[in-house]
PDB file of N, CA, C and O in Angstrom:
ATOM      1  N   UNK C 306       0.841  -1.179   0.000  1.00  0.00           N
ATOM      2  CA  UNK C 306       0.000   0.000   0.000  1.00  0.00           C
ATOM      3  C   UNK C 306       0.888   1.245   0.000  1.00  0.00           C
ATOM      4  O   UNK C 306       1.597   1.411   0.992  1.00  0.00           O
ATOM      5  N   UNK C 307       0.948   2.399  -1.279  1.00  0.00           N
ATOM      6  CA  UNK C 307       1.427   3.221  -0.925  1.00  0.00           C
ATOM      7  C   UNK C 307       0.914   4.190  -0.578  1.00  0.00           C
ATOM      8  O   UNK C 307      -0.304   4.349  -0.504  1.00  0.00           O
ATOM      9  N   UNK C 308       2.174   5.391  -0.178  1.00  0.00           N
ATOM     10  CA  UNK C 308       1.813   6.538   1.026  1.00  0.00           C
ATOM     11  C   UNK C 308       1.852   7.903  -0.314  1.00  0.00           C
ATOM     12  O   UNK C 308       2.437   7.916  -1.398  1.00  0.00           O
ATOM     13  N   UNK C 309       1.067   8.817   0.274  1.00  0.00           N
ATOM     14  CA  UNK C 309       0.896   9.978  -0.700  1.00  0.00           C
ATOM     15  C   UNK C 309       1.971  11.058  -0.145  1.00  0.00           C
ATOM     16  O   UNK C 309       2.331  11.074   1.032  1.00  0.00           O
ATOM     17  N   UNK C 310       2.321  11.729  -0.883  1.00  0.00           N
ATOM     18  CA  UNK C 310       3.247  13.056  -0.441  1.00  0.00           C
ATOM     19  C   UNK C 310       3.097  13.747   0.959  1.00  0.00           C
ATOM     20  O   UNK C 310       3.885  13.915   1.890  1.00  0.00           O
ATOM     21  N   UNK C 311       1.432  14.172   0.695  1.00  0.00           N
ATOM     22  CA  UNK C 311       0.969  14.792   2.099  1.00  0.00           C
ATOM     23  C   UNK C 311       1.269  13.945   3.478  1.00  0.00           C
ATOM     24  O   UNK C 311       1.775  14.435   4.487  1.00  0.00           O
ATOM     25  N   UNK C 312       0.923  12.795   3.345  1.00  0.00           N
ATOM     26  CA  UNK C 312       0.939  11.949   4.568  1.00  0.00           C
ATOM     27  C   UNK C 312       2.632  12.013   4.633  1.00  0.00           C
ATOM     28  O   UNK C 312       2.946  12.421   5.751  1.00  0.00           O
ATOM     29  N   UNK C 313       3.501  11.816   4.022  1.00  0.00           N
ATOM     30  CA  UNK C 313       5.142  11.611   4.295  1.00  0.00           C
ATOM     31  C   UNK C 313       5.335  13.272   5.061  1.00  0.00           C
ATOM     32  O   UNK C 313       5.524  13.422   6.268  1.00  0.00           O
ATOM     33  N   UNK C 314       5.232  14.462   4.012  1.00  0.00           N
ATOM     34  CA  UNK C 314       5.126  15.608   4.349  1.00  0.00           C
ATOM     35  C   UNK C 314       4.694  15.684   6.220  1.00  0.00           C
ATOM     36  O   UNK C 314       5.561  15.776   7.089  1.00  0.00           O
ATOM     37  N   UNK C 315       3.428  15.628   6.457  1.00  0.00           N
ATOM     38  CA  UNK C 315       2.851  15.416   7.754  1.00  0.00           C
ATOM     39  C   UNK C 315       3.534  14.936   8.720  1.00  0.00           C
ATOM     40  O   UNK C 315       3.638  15.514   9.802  1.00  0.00           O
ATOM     41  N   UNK C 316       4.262  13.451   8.353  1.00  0.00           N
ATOM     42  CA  UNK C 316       4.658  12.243   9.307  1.00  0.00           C
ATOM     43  C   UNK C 316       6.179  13.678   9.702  1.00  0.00           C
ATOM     44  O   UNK C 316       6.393  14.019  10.865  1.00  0.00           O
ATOM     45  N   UNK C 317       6.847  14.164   8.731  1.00  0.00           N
ATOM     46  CA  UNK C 317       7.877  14.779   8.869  1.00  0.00           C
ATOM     47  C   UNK C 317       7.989  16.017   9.737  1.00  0.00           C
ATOM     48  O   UNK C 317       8.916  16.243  10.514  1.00  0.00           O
ATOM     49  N   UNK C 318       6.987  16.758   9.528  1.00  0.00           N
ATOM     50  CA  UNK C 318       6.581  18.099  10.138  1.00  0.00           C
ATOM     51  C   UNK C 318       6.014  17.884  11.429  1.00  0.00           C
ATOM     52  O   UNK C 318       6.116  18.774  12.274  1.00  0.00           O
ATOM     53  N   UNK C 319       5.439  16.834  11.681  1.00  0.00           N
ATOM     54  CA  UNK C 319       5.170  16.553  13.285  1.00  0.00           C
ATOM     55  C   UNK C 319       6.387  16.239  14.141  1.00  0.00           C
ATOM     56  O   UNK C 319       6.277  16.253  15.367  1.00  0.00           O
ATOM     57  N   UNK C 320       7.689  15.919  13.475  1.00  0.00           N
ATOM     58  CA  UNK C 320       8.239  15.571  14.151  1.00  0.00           C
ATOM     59  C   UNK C 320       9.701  16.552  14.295  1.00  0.00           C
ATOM     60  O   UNK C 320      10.520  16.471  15.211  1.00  0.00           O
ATOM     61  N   UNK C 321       9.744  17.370  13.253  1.00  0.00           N
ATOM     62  CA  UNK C 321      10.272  18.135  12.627  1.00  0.00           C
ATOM     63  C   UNK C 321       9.283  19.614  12.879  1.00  0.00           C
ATOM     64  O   UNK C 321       9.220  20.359  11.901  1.00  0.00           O
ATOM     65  N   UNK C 322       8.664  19.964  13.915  1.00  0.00           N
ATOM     66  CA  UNK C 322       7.721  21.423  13.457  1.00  0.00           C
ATOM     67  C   UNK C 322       8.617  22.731  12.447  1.00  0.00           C
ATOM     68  O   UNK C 322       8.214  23.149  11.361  1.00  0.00           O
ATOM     69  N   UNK C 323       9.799  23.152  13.111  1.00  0.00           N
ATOM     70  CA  UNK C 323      10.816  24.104  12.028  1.00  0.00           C
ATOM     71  C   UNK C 323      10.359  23.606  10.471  1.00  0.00           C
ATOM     72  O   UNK C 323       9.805  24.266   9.592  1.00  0.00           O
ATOM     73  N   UNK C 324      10.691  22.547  10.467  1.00  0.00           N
ATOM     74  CA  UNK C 324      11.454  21.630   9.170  1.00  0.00           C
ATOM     75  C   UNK C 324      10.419  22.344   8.249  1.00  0.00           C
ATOM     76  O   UNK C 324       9.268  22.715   8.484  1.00  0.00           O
ATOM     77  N   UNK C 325      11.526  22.454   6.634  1.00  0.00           N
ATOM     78  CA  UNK C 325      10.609  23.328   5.600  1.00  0.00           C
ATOM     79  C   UNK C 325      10.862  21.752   4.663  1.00  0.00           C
ATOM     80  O   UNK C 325      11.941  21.204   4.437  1.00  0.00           O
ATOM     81  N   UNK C 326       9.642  21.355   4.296  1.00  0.00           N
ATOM     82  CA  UNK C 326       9.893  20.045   3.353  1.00  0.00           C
ATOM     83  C   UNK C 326       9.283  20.296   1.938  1.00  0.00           C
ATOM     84  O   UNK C 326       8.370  21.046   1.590  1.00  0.00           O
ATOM     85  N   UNK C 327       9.972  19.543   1.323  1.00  0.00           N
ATOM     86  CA  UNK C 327       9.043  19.690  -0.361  1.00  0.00           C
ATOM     87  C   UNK C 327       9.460  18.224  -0.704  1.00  0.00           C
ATOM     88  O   UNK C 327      10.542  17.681  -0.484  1.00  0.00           O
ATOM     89  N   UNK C 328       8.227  17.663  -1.358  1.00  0.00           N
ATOM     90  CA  UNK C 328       8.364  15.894  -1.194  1.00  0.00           C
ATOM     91  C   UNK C 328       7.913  15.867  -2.872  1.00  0.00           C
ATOM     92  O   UNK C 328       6.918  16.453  -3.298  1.00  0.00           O
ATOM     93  N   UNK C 329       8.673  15.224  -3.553  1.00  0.00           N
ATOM     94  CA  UNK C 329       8.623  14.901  -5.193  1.00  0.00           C
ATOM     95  C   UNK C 329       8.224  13.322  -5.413  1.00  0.00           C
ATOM     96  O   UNK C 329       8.924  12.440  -4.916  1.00  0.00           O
ATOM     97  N   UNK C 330       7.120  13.038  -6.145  1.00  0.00           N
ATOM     98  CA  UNK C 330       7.213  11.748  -6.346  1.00  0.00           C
ATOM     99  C   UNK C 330       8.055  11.055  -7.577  1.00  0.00           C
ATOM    100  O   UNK C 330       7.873  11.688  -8.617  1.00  0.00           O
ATOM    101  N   UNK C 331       8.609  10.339  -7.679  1.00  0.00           N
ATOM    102  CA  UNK C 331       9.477  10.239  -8.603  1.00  0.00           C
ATOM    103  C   UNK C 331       9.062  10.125 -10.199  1.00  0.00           C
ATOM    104  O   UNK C 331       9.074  10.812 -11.221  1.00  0.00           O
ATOM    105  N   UNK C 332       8.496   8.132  -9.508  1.00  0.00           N
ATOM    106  CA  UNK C 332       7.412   8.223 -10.459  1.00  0.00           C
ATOM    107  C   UNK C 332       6.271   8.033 -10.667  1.00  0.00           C
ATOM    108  O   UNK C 332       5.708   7.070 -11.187  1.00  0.00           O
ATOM    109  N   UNK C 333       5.836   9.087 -10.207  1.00  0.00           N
ATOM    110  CA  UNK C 333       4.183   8.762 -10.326  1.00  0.00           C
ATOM    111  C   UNK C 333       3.556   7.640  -9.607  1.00  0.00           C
ATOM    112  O   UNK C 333       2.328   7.685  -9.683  1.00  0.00           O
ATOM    113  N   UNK C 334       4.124   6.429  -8.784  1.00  0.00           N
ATOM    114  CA  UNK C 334       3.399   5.623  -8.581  1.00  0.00           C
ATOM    115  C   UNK C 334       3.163   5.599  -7.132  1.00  0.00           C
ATOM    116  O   UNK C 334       2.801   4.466  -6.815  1.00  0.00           O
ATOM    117  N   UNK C 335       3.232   6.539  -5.939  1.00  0.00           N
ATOM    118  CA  UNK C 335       3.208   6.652  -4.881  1.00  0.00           C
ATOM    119  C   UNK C 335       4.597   5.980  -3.839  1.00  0.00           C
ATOM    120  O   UNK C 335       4.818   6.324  -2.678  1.00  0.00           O
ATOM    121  N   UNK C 336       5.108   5.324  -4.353  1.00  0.00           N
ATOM    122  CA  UNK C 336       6.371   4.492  -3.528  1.00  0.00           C
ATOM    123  C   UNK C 336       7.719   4.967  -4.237  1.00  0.00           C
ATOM    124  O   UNK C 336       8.638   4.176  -4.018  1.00  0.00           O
ATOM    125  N   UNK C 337       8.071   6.062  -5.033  1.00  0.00           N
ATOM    126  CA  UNK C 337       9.580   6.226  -5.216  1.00  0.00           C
ATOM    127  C   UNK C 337       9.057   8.130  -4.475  1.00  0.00           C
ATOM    128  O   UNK C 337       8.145   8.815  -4.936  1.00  0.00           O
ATOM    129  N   UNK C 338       9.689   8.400  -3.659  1.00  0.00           N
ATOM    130  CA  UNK C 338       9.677   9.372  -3.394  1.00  0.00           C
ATOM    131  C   UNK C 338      11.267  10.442  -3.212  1.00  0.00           C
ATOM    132  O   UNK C 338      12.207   9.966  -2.575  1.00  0.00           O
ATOM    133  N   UNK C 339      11.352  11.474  -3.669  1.00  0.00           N
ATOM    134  CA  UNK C 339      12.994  12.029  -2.735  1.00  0.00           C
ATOM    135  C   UNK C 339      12.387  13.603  -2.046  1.00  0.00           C
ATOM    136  O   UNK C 339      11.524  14.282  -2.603  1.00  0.00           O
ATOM    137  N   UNK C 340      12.940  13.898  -0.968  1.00  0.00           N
ATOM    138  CA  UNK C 340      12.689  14.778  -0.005  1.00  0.00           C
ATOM    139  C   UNK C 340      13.401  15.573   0.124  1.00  0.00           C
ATOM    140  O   UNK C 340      14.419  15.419  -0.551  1.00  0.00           O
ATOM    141  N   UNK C 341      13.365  16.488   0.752  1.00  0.00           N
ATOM    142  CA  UNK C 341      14.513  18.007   0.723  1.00  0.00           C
ATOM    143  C   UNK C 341      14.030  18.409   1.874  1.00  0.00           C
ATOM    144  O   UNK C 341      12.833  18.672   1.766  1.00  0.00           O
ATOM    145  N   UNK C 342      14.610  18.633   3.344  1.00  0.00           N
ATOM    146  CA  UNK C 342      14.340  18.997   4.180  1.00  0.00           C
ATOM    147  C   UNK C 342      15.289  19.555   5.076  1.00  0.00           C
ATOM    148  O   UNK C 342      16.398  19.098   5.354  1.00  0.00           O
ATOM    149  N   UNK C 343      14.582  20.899   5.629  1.00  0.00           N
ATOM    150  CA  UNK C 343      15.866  21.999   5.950  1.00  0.00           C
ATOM    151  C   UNK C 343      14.805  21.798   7.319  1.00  0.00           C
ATOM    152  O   UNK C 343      13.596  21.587   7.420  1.00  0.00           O
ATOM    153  N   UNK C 344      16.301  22.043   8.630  1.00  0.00           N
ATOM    154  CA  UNK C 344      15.455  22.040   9.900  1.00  0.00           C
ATOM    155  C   UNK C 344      16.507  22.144  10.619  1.00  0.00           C
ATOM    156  O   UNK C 344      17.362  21.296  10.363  1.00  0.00           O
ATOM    157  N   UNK C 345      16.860  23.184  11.768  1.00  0.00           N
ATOM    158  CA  UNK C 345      17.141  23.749  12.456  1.00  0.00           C
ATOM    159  C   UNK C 345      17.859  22.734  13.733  1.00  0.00           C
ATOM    160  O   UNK C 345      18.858  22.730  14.453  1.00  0.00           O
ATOM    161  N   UNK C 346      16.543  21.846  13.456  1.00  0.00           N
ATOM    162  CA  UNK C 346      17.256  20.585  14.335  1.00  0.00           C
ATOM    163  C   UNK C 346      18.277  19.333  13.871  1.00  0.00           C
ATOM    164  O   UNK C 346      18.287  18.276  14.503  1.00  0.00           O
ATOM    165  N   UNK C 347      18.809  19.476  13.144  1.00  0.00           N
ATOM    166  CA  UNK C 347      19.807  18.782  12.076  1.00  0.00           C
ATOM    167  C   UNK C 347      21.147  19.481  12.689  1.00  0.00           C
ATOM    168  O   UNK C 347      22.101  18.747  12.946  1.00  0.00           O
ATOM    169  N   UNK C 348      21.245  20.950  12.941  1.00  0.00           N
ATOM    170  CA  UNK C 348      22.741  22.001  13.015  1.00  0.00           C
ATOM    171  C   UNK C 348      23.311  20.858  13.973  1.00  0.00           C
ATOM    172  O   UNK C 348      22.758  20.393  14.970  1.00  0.00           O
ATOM    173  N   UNK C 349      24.101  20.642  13.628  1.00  0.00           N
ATOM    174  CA  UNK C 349      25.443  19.691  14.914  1.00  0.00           C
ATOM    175  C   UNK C 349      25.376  18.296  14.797  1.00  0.00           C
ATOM    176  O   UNK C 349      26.044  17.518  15.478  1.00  0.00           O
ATOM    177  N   UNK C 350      24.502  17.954  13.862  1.00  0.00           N
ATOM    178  CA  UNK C 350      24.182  16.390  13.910  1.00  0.00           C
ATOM    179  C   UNK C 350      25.154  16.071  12.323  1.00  0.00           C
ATOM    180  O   UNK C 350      25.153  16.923  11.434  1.00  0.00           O
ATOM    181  N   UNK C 351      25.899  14.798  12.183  1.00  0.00           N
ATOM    182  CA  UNK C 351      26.076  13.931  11.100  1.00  0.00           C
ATOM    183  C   UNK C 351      25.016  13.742  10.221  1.00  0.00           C
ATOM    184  O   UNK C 351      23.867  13.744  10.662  1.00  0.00           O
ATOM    185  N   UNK C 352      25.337  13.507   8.532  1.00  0.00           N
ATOM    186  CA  UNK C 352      24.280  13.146   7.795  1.00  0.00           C
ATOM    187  C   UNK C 352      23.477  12.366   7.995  1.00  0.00           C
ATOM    188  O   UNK C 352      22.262  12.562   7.958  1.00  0.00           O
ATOM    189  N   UNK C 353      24.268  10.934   8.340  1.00  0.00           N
ATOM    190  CA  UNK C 353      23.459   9.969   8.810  1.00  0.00           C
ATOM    191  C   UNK C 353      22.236  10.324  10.254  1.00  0.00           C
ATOM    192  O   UNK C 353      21.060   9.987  10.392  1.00  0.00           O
ATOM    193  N   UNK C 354      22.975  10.968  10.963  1.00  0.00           N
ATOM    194  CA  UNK C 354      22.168  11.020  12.212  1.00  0.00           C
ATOM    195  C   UNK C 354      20.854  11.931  11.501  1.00  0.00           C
ATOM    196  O   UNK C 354      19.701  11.659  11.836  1.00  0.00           O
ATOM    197  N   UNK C 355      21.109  12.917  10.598  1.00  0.00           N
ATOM    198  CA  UNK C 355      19.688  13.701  10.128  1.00  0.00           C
ATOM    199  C   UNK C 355      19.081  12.986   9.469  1.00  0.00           C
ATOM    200  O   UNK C 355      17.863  13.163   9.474  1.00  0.00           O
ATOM    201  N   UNK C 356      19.607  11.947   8.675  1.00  0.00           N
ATOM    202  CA  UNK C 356      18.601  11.086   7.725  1.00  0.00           C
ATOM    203  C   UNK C 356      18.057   9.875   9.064  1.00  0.00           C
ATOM    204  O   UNK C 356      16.971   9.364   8.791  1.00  0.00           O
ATOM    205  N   UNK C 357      18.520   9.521  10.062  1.00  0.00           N
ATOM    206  CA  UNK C 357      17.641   8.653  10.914  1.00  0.00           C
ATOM    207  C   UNK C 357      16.678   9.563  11.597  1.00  0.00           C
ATOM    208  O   UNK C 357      15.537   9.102  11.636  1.00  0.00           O
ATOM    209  N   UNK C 358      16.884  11.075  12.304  1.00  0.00           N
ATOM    210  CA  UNK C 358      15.687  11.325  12.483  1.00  0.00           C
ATOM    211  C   UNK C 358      14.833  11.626  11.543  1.00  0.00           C
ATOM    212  O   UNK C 358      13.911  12.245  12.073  1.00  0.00           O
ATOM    213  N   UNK C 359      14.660  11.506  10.396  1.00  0.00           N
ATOM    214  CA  UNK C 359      13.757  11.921   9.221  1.00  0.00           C
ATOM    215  C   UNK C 359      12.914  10.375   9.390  1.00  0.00           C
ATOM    216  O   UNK C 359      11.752  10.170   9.741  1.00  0.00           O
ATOM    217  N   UNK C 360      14.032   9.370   8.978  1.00  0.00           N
ATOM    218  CA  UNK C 360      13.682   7.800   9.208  1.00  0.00           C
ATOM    219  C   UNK C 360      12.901   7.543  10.222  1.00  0.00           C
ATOM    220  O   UNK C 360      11.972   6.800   9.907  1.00  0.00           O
ATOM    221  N   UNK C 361      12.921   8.025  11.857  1.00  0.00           N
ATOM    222  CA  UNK C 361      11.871   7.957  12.472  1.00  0.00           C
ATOM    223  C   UNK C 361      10.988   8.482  12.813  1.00  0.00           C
ATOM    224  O   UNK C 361      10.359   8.079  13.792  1.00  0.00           O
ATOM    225  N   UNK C 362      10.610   9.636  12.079  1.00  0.00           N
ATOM    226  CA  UNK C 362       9.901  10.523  11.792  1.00  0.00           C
ATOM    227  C   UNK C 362       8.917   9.768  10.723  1.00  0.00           C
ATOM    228  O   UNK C 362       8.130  10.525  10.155  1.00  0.00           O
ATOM    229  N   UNK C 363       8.868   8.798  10.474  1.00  0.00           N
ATOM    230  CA  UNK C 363       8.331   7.629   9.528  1.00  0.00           C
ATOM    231  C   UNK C 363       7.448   6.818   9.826  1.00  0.00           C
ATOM    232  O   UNK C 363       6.335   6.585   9.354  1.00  0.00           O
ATOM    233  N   UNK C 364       8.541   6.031  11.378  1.00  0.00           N
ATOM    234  CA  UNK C 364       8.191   5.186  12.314  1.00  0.00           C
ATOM    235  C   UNK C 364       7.138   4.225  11.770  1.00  0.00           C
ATOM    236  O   UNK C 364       5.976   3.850  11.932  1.00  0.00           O
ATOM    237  N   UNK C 365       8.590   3.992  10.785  1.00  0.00           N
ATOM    238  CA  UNK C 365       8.568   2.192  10.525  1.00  0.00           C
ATOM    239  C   UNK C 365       7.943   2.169   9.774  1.00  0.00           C
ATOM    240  O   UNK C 365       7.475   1.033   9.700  1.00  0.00           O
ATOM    241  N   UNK C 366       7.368   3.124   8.655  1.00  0.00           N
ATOM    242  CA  UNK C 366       6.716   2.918   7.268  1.00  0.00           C
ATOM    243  C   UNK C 366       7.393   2.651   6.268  1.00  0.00           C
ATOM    244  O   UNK C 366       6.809   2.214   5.277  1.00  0.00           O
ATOM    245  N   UNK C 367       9.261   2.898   6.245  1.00  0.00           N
ATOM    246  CA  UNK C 367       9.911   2.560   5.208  1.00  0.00           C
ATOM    247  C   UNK C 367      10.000   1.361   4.947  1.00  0.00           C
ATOM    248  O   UNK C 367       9.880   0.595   5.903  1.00  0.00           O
ATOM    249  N   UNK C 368      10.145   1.006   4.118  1.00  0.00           N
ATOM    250  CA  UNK C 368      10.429  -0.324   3.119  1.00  0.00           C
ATOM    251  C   UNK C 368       8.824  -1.266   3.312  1.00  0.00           C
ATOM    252  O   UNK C 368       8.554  -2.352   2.800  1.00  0.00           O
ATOM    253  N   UNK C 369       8.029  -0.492   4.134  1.00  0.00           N
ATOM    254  CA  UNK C 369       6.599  -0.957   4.243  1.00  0.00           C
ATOM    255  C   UNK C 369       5.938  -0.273   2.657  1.00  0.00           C
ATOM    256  O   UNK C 369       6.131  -0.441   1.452  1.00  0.00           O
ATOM    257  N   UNK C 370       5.101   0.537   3.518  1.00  0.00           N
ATOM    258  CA  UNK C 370       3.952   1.646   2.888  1.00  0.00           C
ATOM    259  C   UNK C 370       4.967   2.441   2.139  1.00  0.00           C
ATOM    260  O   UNK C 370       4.667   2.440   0.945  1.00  0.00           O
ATOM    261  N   UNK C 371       6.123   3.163   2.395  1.00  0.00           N
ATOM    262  CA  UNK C 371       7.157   3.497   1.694  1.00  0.00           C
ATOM    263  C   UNK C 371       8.173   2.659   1.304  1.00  0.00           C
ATOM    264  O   UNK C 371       8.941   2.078   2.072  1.00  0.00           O
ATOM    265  N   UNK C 372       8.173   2.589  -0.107  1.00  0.00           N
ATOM    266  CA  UNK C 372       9.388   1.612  -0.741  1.00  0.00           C
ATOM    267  C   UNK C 372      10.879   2.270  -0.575  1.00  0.00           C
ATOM    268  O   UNK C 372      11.892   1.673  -0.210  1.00  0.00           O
ATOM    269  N   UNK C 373      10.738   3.876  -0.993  1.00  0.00           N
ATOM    270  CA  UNK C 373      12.118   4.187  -1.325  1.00  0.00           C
ATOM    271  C   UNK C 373      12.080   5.519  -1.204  1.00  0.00           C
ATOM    272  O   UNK C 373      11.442   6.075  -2.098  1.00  0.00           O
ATOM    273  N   UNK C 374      12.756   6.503  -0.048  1.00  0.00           N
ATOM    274  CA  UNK C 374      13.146   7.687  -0.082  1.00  0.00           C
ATOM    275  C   UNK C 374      14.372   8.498  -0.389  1.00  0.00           C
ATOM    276  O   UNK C 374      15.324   8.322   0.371  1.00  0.00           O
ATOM    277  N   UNK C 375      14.526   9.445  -1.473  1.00  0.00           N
ATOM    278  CA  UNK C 375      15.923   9.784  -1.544  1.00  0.00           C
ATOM    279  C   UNK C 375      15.865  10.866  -0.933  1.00  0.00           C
ATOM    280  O   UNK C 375      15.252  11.791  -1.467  1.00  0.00           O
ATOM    281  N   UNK C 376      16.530  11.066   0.449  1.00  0.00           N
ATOM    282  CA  UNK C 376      16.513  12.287   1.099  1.00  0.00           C
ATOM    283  C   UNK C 376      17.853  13.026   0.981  1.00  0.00           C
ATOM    284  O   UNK C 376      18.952  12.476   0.910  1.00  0.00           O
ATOM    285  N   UNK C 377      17.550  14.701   0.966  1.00  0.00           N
ATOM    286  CA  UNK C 377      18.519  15.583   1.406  1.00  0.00           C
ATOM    287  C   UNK C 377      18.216  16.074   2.595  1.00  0.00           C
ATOM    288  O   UNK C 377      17.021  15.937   2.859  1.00  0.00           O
ATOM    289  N   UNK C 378      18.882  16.624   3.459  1.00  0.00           N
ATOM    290  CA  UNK C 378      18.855  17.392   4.513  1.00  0.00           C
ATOM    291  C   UNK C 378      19.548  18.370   4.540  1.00  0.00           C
ATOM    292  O   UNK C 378      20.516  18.415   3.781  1.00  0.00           O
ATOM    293  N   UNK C 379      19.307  19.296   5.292  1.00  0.00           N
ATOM    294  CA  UNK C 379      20.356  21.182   5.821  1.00  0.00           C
ATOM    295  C   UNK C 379      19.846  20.962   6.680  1.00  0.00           C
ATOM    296  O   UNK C 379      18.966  20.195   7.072  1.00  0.00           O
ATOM    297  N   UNK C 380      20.681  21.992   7.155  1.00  0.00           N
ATOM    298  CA  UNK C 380      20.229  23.446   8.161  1.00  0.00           C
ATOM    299  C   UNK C 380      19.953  24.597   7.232  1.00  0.00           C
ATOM    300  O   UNK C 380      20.283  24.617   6.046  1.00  0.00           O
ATOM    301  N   UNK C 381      18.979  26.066   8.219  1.00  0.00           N
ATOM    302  CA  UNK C 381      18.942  26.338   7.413  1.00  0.00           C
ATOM    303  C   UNK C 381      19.863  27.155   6.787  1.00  0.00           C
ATOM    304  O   UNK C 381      19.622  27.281   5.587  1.00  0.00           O
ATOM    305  N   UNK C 382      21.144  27.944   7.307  1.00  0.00           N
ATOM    306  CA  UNK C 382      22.237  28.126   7.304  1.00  0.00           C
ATOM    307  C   UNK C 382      22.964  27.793   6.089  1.00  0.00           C
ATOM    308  O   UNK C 382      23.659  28.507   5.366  1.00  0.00           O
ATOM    309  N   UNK C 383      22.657  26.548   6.013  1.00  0.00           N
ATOM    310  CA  UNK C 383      23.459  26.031   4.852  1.00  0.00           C
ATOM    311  C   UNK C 383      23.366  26.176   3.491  1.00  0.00           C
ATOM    312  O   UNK C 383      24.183  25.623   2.754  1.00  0.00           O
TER     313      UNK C 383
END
């Protein structure tokens, strides 16, 4: 079952309130998605560590309801 933009968008911003997101579907079919998300709460953290809180900001829909996210992250600084 896939997930729509809004609902990924949502799952992100609740967990993320700062966070400015813009969610692209790749292709068209609801499960290839890539993300761009700038958030304030990322400054001091490793890539990896910003792409796991994005990841549980999910909580446990990837490789479920979501097949595949290509995420970027910032600050907004950056």
């Amino acid at each position: 079952m896939a997930m729509d933009a809004a609902t990924i968008e949502a799952m992100i911003r609740e967990a993320l309130p700062d966070a400015q997101v813009s969610i692209q579907d790749l292709r068209g079919d609801g499960d290839h998605y890539a993300a761009h998300i700038v958030s304030a709460e990322f400054r001091g953290k490793s890539r990896v560590q910003q792409h796991q809180m994005v990841y549980a900001a999910l909580r446990g829909k990837m490789g479920g309801e979501l097949h595949a996210l290509a995420l970027q992250t910032a600050t907004p600084d950056a």
